[in-house]
Coordinates of C-alpha atoms in Angstrom, one line a residue:
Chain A
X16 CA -0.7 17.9 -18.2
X17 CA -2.3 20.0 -20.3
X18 CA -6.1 19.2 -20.7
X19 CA -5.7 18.6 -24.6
X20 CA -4.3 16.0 -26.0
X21 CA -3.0 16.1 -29.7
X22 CA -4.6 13.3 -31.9
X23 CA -2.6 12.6 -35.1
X24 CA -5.7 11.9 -36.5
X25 CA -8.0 14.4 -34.7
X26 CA -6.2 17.1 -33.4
X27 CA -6.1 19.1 -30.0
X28 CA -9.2 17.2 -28.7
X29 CA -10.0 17.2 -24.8
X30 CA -8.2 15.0 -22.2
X31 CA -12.2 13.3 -21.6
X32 CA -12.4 11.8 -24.9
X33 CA -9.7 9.2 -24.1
X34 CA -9.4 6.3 -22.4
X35 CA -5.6 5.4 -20.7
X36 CA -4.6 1.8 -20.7
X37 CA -1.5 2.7 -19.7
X38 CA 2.6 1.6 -19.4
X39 CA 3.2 0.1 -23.1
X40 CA 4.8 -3.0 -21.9
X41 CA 6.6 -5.9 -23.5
X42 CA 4.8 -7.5 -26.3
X43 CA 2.7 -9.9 -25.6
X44 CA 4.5 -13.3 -25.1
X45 CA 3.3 -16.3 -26.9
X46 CA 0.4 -18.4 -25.4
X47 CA 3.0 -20.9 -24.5
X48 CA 5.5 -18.6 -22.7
X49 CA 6.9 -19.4 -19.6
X50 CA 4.8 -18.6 -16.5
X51 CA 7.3 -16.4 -15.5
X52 CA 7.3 -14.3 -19.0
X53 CA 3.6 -13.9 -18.4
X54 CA 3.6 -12.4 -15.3
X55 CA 6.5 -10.0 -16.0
X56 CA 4.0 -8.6 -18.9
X57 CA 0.8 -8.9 -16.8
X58 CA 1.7 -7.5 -13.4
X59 CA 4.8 -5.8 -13.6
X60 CA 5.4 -2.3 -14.7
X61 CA 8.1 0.2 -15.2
X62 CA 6.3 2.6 -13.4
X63 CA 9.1 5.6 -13.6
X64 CA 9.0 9.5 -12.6
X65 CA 9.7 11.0 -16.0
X66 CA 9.1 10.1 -19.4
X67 CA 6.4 7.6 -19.8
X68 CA 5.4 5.8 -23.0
X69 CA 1.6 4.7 -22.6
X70 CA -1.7 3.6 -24.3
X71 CA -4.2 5.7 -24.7
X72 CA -7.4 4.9 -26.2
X73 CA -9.0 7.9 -28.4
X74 CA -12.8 6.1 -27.3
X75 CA -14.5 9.1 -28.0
X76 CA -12.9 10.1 -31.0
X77 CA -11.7 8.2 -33.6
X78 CA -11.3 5.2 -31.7
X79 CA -8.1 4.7 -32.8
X80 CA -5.2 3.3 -30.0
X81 CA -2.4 6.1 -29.3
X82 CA 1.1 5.9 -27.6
X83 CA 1.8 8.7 -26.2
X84 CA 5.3 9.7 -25.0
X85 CA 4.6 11.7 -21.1
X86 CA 6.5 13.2 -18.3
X87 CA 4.8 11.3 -14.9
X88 CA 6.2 14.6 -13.2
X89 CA 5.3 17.3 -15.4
X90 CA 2.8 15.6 -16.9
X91 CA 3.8 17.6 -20.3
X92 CA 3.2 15.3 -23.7
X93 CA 6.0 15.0 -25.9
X94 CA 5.0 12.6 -29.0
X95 CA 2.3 11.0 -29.8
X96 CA 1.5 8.8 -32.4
X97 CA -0.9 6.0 -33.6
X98 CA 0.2 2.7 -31.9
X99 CA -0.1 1.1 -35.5
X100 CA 3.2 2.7 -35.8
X101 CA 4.9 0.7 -33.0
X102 CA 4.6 -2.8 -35.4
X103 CA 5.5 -1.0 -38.6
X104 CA 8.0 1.9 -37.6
X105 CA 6.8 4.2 -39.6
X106 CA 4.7 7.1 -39.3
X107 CA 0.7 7.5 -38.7
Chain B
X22 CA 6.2 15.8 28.4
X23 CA 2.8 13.9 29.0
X24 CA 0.0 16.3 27.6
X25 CA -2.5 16.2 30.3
X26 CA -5.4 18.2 31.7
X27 CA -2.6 18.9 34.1
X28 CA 0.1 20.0 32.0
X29 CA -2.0 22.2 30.0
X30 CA -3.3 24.4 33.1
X31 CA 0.3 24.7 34.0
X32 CA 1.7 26.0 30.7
X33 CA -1.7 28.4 30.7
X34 CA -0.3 30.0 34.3
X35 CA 3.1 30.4 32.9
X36 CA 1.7 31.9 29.8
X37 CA 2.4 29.0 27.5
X38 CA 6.3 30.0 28.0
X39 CA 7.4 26.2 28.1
X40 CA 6.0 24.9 25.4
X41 CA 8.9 22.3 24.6
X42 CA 9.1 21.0 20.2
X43 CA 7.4 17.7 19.9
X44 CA 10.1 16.2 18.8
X45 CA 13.5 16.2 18.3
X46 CA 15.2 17.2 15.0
X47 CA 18.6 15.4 15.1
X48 CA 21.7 15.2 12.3
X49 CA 21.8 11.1 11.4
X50 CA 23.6 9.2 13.1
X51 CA 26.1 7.1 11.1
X52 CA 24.4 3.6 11.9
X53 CA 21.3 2.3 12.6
X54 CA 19.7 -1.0 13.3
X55 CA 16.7 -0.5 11.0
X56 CA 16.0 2.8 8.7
X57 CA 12.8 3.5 7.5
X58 CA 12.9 5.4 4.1
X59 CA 9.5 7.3 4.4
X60 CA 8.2 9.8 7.1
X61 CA 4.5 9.8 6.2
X62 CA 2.0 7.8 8.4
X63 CA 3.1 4.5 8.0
X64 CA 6.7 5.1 8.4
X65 CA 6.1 6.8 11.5
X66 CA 3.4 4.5 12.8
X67 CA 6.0 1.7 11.7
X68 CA 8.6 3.4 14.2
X69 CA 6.2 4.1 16.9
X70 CA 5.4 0.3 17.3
X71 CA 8.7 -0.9 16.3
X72 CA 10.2 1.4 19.3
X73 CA 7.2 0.8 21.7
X74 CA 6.1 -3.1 20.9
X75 CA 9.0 -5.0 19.7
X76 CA 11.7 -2.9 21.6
X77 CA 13.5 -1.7 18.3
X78 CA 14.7 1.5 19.7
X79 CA 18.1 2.2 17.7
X80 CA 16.0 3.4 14.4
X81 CA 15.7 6.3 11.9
X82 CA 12.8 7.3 10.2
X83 CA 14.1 9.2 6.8
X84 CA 12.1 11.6 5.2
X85 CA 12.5 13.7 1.9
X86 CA 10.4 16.8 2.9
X87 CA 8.6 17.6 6.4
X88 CA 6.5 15.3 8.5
X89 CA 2.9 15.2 7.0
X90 CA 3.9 16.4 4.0
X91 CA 3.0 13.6 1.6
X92 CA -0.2 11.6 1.6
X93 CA -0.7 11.6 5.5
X94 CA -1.8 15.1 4.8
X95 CA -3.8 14.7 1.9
X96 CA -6.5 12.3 2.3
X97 CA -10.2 12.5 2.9
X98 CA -9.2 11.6 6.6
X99 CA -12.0 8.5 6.7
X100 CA -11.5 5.5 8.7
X101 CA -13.3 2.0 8.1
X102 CA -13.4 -1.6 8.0
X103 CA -16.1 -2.5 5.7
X104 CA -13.8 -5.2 3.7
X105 CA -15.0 -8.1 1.5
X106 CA -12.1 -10.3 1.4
X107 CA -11.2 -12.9 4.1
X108 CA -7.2 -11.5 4.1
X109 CA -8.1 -7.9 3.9
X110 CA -11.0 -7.8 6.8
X111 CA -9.1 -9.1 9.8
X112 CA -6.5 -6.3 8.7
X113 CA -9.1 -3.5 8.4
X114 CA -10.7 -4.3 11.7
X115 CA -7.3 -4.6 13.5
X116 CA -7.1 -1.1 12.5
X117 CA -9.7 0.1 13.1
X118 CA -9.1 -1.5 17.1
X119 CA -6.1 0.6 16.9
X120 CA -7.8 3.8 16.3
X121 CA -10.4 3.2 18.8
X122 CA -7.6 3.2 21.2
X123 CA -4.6 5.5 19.7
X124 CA -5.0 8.9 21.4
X125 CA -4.7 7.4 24.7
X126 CA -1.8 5.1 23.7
X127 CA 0.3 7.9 21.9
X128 CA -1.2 10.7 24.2
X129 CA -2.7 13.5 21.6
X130 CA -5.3 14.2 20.4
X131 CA -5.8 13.0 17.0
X132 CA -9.7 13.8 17.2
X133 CA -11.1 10.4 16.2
X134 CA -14.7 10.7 15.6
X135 CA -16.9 7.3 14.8
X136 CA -19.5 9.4 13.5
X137 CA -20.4 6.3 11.0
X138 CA -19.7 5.6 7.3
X139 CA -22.8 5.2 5.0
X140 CA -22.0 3.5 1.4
X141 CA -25.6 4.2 -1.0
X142 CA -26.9 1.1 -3.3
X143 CA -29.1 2.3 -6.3
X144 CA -30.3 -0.9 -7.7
X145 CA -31.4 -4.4 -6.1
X146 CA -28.3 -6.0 -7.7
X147 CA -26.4 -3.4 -5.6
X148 CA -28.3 -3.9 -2.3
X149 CA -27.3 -7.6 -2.9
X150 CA -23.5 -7.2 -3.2
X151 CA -23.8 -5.0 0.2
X152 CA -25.7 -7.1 1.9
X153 CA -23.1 -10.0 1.2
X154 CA -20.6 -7.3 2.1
X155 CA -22.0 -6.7 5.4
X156 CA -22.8 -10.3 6.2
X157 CA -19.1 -11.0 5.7
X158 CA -18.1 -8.2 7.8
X159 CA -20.3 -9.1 10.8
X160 CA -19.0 -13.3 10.4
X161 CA -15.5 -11.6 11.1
X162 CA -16.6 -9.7 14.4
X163 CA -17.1 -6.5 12.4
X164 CA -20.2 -4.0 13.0
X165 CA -22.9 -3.8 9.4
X166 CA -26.3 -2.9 9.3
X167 CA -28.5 -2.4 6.0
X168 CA -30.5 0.4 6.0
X169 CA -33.5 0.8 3.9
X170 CA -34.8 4.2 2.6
X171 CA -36.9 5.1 5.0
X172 CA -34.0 4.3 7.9
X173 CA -32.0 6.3 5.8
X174 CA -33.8 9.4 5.1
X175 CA -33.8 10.3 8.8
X176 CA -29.9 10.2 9.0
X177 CA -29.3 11.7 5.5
X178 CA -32.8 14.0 4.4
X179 CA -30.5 16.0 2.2
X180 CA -29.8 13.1 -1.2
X181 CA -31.0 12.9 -3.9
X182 CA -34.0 9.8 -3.4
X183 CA -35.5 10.3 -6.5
X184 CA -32.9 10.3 -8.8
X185 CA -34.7 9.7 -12.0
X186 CA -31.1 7.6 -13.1
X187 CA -29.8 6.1 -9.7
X188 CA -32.8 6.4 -6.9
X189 CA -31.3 5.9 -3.6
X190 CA -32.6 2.6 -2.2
X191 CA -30.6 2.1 0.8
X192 CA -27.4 1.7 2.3
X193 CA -24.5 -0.5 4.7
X194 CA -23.6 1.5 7.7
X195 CA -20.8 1.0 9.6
X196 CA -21.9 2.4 12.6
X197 CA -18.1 2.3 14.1
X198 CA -16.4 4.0 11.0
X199 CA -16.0 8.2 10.8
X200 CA -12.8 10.4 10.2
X201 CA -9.3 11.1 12.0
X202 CA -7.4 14.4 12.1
X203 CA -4.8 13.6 9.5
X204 CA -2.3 15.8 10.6
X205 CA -2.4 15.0 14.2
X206 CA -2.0 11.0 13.5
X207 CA 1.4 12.0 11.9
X208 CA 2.5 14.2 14.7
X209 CA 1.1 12.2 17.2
X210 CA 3.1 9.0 15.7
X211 CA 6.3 11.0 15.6
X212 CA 6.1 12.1 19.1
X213 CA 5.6 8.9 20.1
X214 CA 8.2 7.7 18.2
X215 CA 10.9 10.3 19.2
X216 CA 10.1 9.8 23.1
X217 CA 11.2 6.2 22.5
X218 CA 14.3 7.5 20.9
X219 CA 13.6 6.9 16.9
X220 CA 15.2 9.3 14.9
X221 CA 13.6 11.2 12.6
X222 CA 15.1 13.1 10.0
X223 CA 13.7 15.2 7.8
X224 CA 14.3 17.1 4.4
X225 CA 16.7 13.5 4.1
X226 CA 16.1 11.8 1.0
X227 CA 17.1 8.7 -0.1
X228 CA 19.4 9.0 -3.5
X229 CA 20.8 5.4 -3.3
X230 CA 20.7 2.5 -1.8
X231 CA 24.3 0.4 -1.2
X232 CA 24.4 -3.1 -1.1
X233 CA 26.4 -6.1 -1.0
X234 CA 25.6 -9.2 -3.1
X235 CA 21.6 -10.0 -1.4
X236 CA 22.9 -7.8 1.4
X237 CA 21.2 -4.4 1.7
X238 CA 24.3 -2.2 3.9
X239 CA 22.9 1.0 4.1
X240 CA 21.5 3.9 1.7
X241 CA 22.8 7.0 0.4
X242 CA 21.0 10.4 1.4
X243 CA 21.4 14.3 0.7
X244 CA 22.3 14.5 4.1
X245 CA 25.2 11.8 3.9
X246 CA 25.5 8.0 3.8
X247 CA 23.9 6.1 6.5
X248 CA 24.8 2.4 7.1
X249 CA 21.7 0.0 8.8
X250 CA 20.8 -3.4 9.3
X251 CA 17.8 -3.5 7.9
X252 CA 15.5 -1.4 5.3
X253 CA 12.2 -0.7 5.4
X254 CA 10.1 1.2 2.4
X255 CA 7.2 3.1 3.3
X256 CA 7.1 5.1 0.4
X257 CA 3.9 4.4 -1.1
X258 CA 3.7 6.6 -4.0
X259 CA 6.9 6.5 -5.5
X260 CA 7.6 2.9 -4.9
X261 CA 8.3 2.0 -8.0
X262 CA 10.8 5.1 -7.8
X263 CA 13.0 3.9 -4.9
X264 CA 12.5 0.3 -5.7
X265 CA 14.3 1.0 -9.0
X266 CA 17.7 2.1 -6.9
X267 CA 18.4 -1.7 -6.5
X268 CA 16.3 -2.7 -10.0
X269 CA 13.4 -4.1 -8.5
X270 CA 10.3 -3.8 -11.0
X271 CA 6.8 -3.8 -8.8
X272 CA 3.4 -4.5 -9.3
X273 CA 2.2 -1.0 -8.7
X274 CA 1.5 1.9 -10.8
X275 CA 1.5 5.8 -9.4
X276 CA -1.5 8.0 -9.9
X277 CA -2.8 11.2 -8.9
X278 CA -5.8 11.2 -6.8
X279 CA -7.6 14.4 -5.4
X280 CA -9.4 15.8 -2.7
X281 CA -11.3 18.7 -2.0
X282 CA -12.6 20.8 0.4
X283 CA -15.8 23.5 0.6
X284 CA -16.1 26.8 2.4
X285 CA -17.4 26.5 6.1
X286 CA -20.7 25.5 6.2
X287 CA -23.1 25.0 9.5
X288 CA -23.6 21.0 10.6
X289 CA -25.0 19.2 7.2
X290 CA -23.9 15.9 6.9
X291 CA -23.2 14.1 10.4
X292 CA -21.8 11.0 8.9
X293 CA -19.1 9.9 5.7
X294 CA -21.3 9.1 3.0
X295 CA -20.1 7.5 -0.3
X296 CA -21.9 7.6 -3.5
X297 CA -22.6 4.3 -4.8
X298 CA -23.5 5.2 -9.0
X299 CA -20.5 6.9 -8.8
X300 CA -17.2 8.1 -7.4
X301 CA -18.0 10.4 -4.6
X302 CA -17.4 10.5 -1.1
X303 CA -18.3 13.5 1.5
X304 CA -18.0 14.3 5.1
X305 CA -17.8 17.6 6.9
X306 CA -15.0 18.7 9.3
X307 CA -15.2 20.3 12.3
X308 CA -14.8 23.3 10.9
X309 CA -17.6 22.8 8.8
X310 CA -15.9 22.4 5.4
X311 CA -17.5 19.6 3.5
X312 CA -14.1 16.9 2.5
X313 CA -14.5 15.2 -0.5
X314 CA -13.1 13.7 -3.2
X315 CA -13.4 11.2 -6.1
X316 CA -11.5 8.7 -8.6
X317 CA -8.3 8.8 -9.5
X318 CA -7.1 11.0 -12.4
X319 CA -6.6 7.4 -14.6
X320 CA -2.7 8.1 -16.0
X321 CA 0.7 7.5 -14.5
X322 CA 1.5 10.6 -12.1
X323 CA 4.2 11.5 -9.7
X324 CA 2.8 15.1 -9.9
X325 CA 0.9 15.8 -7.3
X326 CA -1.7 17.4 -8.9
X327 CA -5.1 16.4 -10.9
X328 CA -6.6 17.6 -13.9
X329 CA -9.3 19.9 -14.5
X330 CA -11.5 17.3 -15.9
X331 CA -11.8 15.3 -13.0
X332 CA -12.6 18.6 -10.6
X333 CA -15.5 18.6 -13.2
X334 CA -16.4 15.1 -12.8
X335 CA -16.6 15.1 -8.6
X336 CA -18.2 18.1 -8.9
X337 CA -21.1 16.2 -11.1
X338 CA -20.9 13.3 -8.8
X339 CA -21.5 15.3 -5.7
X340 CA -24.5 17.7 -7.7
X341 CA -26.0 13.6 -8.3
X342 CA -25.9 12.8 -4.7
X343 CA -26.9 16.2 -2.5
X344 CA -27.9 18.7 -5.4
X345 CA -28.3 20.9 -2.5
X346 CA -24.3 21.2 -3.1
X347 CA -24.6 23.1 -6.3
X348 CA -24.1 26.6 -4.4
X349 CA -21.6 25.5 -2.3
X350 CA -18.1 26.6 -3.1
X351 CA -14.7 24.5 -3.5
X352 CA -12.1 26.5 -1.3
X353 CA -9.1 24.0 -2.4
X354 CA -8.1 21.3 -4.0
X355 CA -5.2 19.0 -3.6
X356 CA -3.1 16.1 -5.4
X357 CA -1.6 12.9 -3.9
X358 CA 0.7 10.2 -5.3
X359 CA -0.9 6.8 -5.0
X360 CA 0.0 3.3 -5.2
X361 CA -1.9 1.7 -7.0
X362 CA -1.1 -2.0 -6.9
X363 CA -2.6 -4.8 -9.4
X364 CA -5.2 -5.7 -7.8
X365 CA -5.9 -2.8 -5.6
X366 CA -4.7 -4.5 -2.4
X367 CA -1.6 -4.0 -0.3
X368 CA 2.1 -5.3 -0.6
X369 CA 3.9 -6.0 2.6
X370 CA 6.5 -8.5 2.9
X371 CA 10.2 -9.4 3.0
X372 CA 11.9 -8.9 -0.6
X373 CA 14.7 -10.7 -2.9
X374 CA 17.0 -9.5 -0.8
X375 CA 17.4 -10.7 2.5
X376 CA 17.2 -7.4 4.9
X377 CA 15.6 -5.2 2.7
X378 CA 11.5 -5.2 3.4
X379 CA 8.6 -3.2 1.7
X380 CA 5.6 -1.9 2.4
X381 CA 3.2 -0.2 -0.1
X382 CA 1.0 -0.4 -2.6
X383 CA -2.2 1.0 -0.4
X384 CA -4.2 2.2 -3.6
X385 CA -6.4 5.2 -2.0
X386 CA -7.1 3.1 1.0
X387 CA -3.6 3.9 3.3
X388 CA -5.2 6.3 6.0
X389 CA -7.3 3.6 7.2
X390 CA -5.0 1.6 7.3
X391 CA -1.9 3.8 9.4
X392 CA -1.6 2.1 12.9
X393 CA -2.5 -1.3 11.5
X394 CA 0.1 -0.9 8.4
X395 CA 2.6 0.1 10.8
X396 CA 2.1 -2.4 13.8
X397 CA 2.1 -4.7 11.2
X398 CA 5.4 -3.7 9.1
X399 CA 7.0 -3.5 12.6
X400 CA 6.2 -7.2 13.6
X401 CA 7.6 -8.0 10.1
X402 CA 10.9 -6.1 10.6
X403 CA 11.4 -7.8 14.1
X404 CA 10.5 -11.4 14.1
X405 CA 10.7 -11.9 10.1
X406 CA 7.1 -13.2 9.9
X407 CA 3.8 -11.7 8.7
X408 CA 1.7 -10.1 11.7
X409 CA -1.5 -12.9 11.8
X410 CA -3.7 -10.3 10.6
X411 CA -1.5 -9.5 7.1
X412 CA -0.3 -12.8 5.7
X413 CA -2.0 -12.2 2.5
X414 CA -0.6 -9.3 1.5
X415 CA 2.5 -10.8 0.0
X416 CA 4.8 -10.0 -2.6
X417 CA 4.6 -13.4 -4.3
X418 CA 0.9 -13.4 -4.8
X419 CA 0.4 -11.8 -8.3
X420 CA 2.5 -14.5 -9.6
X421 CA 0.9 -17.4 -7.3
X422 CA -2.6 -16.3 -8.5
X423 CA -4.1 -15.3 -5.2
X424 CA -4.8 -11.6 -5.7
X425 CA -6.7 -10.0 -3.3
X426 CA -8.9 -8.2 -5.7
X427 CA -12.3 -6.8 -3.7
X428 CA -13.4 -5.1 -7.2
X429 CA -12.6 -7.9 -9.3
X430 CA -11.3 -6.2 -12.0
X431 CA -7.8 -7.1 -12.6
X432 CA -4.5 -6.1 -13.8
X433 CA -5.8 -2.8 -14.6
X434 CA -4.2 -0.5 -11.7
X435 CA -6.0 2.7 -12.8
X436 CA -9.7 0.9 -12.4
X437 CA -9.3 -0.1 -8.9

């Protein structure tokens, strides 16, 4: 990966201003979701060798959450976009 | 051919003419009673005990690039047992047993050195937690002593003491901890292996695995199919990757994690030392280059390579601890895949389906952990029951709520 990392709302800022949450999961199940639901979402992940859709936190930036859409194995960044986006499906 | 004192002088007089390969380097065999997909330490140290313990002889050891090519040979080569937990402790020390023995059981030399492992506390709530580290390291049999500064400054004159941020107040030795020669503990393992007929079979990988309802049959490779009895992962590092061949979603993320090493320098620091205010930890080869490395690069990575950034950041880490480091110059630098489970423990156990077994999820903490992982995964494979010393590292424990978790920082696999 390159050490920049383009911010919709900031621009190419550096890779140390963010924070990585990482693999965006399934949503959040509801409080009352079956034990099993809850530990697909909390322990399992995805985890592939390719493209990667993930959180990242811009923590030193604009503090706004990020997905970003990243190759595991080339680590190049294809899309990114404010994870605001993900509810509404539109854009930033 | 046992390597001896012997053997050497009489490959010198015949002007080391006779030199025979350490190991074979056979085509696959069409069948095999248990294939291990993974030819880094733990698969070989898997085959070597399999072969050599539990009689297991008819097995292949499958491996997608060269022996030591993966993250055998690209650690920071420390050994210890200086666990918390009561299920990871009796592990780490069994290991650490092994080592203490495992050049003269696999005859060669895989230059074990107990040359000590000292982890720095920089505040009293710190010097608490380690002495309640050491205290339960010493209840299970294992060697801990606290050292305060002045104990310390004779063994280590060169830190930085009066850090005006983290003063160096102490530290837990474990006298009996040091560093292995990587390299040799794969080599060593897959001699020893071979000699008790284990296949191993190299630039093989695994594409696809066949199976028949719960059945595992046998996997599909770039150098043919290959039909077994049983399967056994030791893939740690892409985990996730085979484990998706049959569908199987794990509890593990991959990450990067580097290492580095210095130009030669003269005898400077006798022990492993680890900085405790941050991610650092140092200890000089033989050679004399200074081997060191840091956190993890924090985002999913099958790359095998780091980022820039965190060069910067060990680099800052080790100027905190010895600023006497700020001439010394990085030769190389180096990227492993790691496994980093959910709660930064181990996973080794039987599976969903009923012949297929796995072994992973070793974080940055699989080195160590080589003979032990491997006696261990072979007992598995051969009686179908945890080895007494790795009954907590079970599949089923994220979801029964007995994590292993010595940080105690959660589902987060990128902070442990």
């Amino acid at each position: 990966m390159s050490s920049l990392v383009k911010c919709p709302h900031c621009g190419l800022r550096p890779k140390e201003e963010f924070t990585v949450r990482g693999e965006v999961a399934t949503p959040r199940p509801d409080a009352g979701a079956e034990e099993a639901v809850w530990f697909d979402h909390v322990y399992l992940r995805d985890n592939p060798r390719g493209e990667h859709r993930e959180y990242w936190h811009h923590s030193g930036g604009c503090r706004r959450w990020l997905v970003l859409t990243r190759n595991t194995l080339t680590h190049e960044t294809s899309e990114v976009v404010d994870a605001s986006t993900l509810k509404t499906g539109g854009a930033a | 051919m046992r390597y001896s004192a012997l053997s050497l002088l009489g490959n010198a007089f015949s002007k080391n003419k006779n030199w025979k390969p350490a190991w074979r380097n056979p085509d696959p065999k069409p069948h095999y009673d248990v294939i291990i997909v993974g030819g880094g330490g733990h698969g070989l140290a898997t085959a070597y005990y399999l072969s050599k313990v539990y009689g297991v002889r008819n097995v292949a050891v499958l491996e997608k690039g060269y022996l030591g090519s993966g993250n055998i040979g690209r650690n920071t080569t420390i050994i210890r047992s200086n666990y918390l937990l009561e299920g990871n402790n009796p592990f780490y020390e069994f290991s650490m047993k092994l080592w203490e023995g495992l050049e003269q059981d696999f005859n060669f030399n895989a230059m074990v050195s107990q040359r000590g492992v000292i982890n720095l506390f920089h505040s009293d709530a710190q010097r608490d937690a380690y002495t309640r580290r050491g205290n339960a390291m010493r209840l299970h049999g294992v060697d801990a002593e606290l050292l305060n500064r002045d104990q310390l400054r004779e063994k280590l004159p060169f830190l930085d003491y009066e850090n005006a941020r983290f003063p160096i107040m102490g530290g837990l030795m474990q006298a009996r901890g040091g560093t292995v020669r990587h390299d040799a503990v794969a080599w060593g393992f897959a001699r020893g292996a071979d000699q008790n007929g284990v296949d191993i079979i190299q630039n093989c990988e695994v594409t696809g695995i066949d199976r028949d309802g719960d059945q595992i049959t046998g996997v599909q490779t770039t150098r043919g199919a290959i039909k077994c009895n049983k399967l056994a992962m030791a893939v740690a590092g892409s985990s996730s990757h085979v484990a998706k061949m049959i569908d199987m979603r794990l509890p593990i993320e991959s990450h990067a994690l580097q290492a580095f090493v210095s130009e030669g320098l003269k005898p400077f620091v006798d022990t492993v030392v680890t900085f405790g205010a941050g991610h650092f930890y140092v200890s000089q080869s033989d050679k004399g280059g200074l081997v060191f490395g840091g956190d993890i690069e924090g985002y999913n990575s099958y790359a095998q390579r780091g980022n820039l950034a965190n060069v910067e950041h060990v680099a800052e880490a080790g100027m905190a601890m010895i600023p006497a480091l700020s001439r010394v110059r990085i030769l190389r630098s180096w990227g492993g895949i790691m496994d980093m489970s959910m709660d930064g423990s181990p996973i080794m156990d039987r599976t969903h389906l009923s012949n297929l077994y796995f072994n992973g999820g070793w974080c940055y903490g699989g080195f160590k952990a080589t003979p032990a992982s491997g006696y261990c995964f072979a007992h598995l494979l051969a009686t179908d029951t945890p080895h007494e010393t790795a009954t907590a590292f079970r599949m089923d424990r994220f979801a029964r709520g007995y994590l292993l978790d010595e940080k105690g920082v959660g589902a987060q696999a990128n902070l442990h």
